GROMACS .gro file of C-alpha atoms in nm:
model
  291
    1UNK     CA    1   8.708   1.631   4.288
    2UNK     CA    2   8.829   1.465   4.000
    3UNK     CA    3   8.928   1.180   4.166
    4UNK     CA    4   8.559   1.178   4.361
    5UNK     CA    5   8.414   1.136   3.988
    6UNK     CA    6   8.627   0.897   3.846
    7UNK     CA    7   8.524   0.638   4.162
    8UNK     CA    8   8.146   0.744   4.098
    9UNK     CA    9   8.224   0.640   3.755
   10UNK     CA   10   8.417   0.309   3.827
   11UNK     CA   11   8.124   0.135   4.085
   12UNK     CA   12   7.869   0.246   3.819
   13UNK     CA   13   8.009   0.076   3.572
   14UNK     CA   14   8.113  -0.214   3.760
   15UNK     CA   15   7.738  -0.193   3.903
   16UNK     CA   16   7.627  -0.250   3.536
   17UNK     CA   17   7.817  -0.540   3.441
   18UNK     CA   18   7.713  -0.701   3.756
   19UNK     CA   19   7.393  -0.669   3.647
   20UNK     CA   20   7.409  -0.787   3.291
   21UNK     CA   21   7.541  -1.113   3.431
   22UNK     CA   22   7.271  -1.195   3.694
   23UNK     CA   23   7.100  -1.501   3.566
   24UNK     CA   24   6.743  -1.431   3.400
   25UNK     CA   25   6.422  -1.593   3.501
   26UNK     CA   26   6.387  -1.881   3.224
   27UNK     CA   27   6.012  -1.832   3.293
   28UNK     CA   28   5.856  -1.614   3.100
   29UNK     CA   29   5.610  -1.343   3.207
   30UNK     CA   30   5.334  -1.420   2.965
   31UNK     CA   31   5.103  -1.720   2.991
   32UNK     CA   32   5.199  -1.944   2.667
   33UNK     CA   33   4.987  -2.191   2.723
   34UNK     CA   34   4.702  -2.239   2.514
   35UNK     CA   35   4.347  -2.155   2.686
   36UNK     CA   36   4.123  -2.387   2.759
   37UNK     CA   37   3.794  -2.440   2.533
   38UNK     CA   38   3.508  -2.624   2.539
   39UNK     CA   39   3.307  -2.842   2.264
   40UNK     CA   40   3.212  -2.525   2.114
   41UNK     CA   41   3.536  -2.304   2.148
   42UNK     CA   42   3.713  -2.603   1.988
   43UNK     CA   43   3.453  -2.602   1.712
   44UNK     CA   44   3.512  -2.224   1.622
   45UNK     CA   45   3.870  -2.293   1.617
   46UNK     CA   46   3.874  -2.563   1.341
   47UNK     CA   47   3.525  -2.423   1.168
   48UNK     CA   48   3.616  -2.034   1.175
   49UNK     CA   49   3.940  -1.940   1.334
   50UNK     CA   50   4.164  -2.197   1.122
   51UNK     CA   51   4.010  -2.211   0.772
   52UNK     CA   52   3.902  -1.820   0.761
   53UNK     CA   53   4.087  -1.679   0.988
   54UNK     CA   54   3.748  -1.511   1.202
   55UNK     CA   55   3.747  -1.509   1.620
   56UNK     CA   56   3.340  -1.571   1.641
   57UNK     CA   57   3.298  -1.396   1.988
   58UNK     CA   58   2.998  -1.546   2.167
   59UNK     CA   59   3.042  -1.498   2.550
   60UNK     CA   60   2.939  -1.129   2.668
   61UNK     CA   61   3.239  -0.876   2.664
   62UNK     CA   62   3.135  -0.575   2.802
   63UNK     CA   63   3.396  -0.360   2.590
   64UNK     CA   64   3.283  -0.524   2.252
   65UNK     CA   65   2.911  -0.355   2.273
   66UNK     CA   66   2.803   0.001   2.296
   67UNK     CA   67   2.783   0.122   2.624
   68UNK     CA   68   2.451   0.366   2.481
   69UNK     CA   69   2.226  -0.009   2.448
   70UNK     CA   70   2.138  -0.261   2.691
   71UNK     CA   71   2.223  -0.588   2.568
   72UNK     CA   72   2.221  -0.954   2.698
   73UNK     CA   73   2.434  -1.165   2.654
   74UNK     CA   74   2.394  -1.504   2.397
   75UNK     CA   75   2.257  -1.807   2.479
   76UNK     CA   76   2.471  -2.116   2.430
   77UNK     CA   77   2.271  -2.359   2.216
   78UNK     CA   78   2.154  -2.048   2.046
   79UNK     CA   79   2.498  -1.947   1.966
   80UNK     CA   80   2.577  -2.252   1.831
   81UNK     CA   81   2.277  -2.258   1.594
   82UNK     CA   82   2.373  -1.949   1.468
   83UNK     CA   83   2.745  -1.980   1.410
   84UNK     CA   84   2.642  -2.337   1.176
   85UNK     CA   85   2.374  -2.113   1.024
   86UNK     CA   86   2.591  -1.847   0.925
   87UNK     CA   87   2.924  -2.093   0.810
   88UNK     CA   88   2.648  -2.269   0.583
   89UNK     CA   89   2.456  -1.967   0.439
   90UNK     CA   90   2.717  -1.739   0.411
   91UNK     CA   91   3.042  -1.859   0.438
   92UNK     CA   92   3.025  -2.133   0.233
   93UNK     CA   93   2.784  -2.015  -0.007
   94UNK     CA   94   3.067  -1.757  -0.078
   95UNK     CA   95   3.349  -2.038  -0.118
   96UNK     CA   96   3.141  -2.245  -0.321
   97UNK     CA   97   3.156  -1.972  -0.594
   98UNK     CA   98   3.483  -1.796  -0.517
   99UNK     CA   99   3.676  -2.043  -0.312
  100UNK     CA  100   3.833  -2.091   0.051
  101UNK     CA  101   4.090  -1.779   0.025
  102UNK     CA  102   3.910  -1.528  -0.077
  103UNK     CA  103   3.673  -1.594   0.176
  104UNK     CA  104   3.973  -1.581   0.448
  105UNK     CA  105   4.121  -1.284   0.284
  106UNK     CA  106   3.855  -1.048   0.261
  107UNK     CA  107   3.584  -1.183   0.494
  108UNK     CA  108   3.527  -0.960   0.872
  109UNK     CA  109   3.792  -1.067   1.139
  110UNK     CA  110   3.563  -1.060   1.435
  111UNK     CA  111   3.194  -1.216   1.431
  112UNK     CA  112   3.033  -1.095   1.742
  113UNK     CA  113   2.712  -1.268   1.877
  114UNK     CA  114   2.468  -1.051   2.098
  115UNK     CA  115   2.163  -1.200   2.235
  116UNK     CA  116   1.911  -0.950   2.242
  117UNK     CA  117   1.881  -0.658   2.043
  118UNK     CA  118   2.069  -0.329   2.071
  119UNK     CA  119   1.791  -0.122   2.258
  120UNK     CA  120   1.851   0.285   2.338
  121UNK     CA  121   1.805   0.287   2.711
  122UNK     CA  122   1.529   0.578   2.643
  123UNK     CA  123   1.366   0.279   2.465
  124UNK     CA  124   1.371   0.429   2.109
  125UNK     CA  125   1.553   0.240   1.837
  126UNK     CA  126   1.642  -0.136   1.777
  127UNK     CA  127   1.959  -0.246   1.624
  128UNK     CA  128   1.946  -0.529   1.437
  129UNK     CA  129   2.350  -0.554   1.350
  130UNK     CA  130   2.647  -0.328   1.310
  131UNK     CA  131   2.972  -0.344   1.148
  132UNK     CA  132   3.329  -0.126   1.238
  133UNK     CA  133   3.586  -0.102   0.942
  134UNK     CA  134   3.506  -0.373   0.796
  135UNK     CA  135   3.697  -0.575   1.078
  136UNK     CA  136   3.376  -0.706   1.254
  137UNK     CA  137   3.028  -0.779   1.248
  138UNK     CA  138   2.824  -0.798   1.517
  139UNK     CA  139   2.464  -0.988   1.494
  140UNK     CA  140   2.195  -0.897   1.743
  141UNK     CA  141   1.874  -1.113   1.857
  142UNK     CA  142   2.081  -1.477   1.874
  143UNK     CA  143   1.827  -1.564   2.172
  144UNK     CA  144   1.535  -1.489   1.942
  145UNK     CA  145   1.673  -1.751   1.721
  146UNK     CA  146   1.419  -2.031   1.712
  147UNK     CA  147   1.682  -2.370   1.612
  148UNK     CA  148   1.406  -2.636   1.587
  149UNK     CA  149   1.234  -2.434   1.337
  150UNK     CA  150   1.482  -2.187   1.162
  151UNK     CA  151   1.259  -1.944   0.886
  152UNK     CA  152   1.481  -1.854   0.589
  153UNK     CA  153   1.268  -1.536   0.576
  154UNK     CA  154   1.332  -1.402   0.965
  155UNK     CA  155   1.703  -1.518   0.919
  156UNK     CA  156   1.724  -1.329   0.657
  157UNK     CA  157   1.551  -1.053   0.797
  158UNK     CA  158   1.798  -1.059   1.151
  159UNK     CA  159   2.087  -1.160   1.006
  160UNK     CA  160   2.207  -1.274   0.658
  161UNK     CA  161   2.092  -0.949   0.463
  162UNK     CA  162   2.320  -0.789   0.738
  163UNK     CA  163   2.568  -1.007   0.683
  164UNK     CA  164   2.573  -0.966   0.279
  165UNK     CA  165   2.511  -0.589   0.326
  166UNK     CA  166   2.829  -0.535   0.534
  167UNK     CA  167   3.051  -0.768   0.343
  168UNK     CA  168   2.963  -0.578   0.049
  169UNK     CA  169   3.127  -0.307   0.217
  170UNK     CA  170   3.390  -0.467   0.307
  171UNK     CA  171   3.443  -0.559  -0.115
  172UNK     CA  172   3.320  -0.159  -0.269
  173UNK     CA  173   3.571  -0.046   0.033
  174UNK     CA  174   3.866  -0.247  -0.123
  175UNK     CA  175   3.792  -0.206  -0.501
  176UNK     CA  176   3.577   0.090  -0.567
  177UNK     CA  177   3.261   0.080  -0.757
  178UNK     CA  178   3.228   0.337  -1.100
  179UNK     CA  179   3.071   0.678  -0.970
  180UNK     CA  180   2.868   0.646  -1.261
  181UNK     CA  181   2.662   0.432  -1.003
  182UNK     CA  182   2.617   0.764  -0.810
  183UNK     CA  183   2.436   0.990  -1.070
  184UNK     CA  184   2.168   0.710  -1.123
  185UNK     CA  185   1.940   0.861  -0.842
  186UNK     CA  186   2.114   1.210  -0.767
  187UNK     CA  187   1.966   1.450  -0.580
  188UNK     CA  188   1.691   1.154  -0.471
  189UNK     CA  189   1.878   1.071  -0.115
  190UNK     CA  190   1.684   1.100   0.173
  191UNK     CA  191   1.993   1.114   0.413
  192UNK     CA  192   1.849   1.064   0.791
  193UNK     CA  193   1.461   1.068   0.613
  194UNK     CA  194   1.492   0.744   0.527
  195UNK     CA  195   1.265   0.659   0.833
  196UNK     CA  196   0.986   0.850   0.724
  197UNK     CA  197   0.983   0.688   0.378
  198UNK     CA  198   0.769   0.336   0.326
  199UNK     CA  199   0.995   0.054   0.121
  200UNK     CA  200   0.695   0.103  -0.167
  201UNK     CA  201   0.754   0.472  -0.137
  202UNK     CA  202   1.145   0.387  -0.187
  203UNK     CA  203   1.140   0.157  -0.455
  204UNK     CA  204   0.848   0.372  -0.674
  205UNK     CA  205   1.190   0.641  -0.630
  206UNK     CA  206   1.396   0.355  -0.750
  207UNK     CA  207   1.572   0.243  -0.456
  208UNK     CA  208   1.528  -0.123  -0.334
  209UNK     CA  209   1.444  -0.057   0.040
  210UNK     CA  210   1.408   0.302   0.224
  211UNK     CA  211   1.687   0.213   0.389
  212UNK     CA  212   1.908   0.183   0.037
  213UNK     CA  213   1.733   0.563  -0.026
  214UNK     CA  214   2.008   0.721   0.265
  215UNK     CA  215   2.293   0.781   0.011
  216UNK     CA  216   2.504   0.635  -0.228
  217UNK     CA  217   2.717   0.338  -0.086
  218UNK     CA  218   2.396   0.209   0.077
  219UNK     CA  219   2.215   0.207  -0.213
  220UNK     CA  220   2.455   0.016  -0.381
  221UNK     CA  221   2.530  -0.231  -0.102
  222UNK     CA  222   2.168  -0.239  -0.027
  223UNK     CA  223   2.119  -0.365  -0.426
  224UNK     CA  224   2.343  -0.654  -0.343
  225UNK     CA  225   2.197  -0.829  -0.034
  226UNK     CA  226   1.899  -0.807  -0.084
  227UNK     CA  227   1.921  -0.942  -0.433
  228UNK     CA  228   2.100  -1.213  -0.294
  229UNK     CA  229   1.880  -1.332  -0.015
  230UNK     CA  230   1.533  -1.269  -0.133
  231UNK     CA  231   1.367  -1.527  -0.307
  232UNK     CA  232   1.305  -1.422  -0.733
  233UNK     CA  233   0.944  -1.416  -0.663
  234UNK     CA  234   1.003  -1.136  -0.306
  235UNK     CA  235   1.239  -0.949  -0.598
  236UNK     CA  236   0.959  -0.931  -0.853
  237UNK     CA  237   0.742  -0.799  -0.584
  238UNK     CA  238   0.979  -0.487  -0.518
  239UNK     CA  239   1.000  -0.465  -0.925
  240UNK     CA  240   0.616  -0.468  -0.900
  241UNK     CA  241   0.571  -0.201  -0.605
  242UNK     CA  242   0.818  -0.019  -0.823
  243UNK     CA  243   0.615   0.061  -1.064
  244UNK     CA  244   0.783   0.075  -1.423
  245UNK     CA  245   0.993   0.388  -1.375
  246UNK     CA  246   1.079   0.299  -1.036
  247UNK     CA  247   1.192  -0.077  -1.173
  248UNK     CA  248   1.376   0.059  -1.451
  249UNK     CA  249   1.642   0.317  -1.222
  250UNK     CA  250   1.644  -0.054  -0.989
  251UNK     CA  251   1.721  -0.259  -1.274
  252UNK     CA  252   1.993  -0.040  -1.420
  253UNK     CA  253   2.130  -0.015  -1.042
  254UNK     CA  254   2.124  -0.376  -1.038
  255UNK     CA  255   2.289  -0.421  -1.378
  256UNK     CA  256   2.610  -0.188  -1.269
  257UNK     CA  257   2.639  -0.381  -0.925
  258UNK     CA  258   2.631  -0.708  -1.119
  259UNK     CA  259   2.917  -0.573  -1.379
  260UNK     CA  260   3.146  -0.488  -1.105
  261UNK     CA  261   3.114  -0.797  -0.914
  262UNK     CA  262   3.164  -0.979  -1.181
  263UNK     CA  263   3.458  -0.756  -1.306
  264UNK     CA  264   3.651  -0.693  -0.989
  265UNK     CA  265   3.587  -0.984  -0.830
  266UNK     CA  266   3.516  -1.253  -1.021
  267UNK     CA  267   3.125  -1.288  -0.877
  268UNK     CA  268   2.838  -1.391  -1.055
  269UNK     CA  269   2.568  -1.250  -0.883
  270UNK     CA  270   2.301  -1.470  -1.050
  271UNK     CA  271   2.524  -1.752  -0.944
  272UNK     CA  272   2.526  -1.660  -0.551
  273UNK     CA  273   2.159  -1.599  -0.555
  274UNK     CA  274   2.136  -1.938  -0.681
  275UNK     CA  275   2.363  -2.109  -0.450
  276UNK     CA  276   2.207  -1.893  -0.130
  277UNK     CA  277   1.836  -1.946  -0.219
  278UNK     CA  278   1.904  -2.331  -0.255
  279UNK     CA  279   2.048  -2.380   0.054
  280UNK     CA  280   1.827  -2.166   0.235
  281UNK     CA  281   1.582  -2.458   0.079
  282UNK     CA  282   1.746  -2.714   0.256
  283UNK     CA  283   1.810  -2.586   0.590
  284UNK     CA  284   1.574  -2.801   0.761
  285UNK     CA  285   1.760  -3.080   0.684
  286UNK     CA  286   2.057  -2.928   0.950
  287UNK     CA  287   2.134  -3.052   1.263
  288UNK     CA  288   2.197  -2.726   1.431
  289UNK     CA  289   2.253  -2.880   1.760
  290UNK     CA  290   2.528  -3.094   1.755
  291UNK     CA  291   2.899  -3.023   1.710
   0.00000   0.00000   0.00000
């Protein structure tokens, strides 16, 4: 019996170290190669992927949307509008004022272009942009995008105050905000309500949009965009439907926000409104079709 083992043993291990010396396939399992792109999938690469390390997703991927909304997918030239749009109004207006790293440090991973809105299949509510972790943020409606005659206002309105809302985030998320921020309006928070409230009812409460009225970290990052991408005479006209208590819990909001911007990240807010409103001016002047 013993004998029986020690011969199992013996072609076992000679069975192994006849296999260790077979010759390996040189070729390797994994496709190396890189992809192919087109004129635009090169253009991401040096525009995005290479200076700020985002992956602008553009062609329809099924496991990138939520399977609750019918979606279609983006348009080409539309896509291509958009993704200059968005490097000039956002991107850049950011590393203008805070330069090219922090921009590719803190800025979403994944920009994900959808071209219609998100739409409930019972056909309730529209989605006009989401963001996950801070990783990604996907912009809805790029086939309503209108490149011959982009309105600063609608772009706004679709996409940029999403943009600035969720990179906001992305910076309150890293580096906290004071709670002191919190107590301003507490006990004021509509939660889910904020659909039944009016943006005049909102901001008389002193909140700068109904949406900003849900809770605390909306209300903050709500502050922020839309500061930054409404023009000074649209953010006298919320001071104005404000009313002067209203204005006065909005303008010591906005003062906090503007100290910690400035404090933890080195932001002047006055100085990215500035540099966003002027080249909203000039956006005309883009040739949004050509790479």
């Amino acid at each position: 019996m013993k004998k029986i083992k020690v011969f199992i043993l013996l072609a076992l291990a000679l069975a192994a170290v006849s296999c260790s010396e077979e010759d390996l396939d040189s070729k390797s399992i994994f496709d190396t190669s890189s992809p192919e792109r087109n004129a635009f999938e090169t253009w991401i690469l040096n525009n995005y992927t290479e200076p700020y390390n985002i992956d602008l997703k553009y062609r329809f991927e099924d496991i990138e949307s939520d399977m609750k909304y019918n979606v279609t997918p983006a348009a080409y030239d539309k896509s291509v509008a958009l993704a200059k749009l968005v490097k000039y109004l956002w991107i850049e207006a950011y590393e203008e004022l805070v330069g090219q790293e922090f921009v590719a440090t803190y800025c979403p991973k994944v920009l994900h272009f959808v071209g219609s809105p998100e739409y409930e299949k019972s056909g309730g509510s529209m989605v006009l942009g989401t963001a996950e972790g801070g990783l990604k943020i996907t912009l809805f409606n790029v086939n309503g995008l209108n490149p011959e005659n982009p309105d600063a206002e609608t772009l706004n309105e679709w996409y940029f105050k999403t943009m600035h809302h969720e990179f906001a985030h992305i910076l309150h998320q890293t580096k906290n905000y004071s709670t002191d921020f919190n107590t301003i309006s507490a006990g004021k928070y509509t939660g889910p309500g904020w659909m039944n409230i009016t943006d005049q009812e909102a901001r008389q409460m002193g909140f700068v949009s109904n949406y900003a009225s849900t809770e605390t970290q909306e209300d903050f990052v709500e502050t922020i965009a839309i500061y930054v991408t409404y023009t000074n005479a649209q953010w006298q006209s919320i001071l104005n439907e404000a009313g002067e208590a209203g204005a006065a819990i909005i303008l010591q909001k906005f003062e906090m926000v503007k100290e910690y911007l400035a404090e933890s990240w080195g932001i002047d807010i006055d100085m990215l409104h500035n540099i966003v409103q002027e080249r909203e001016e000039n956006i005309g002047d883009l040739d949004l079709g050509t790479l």
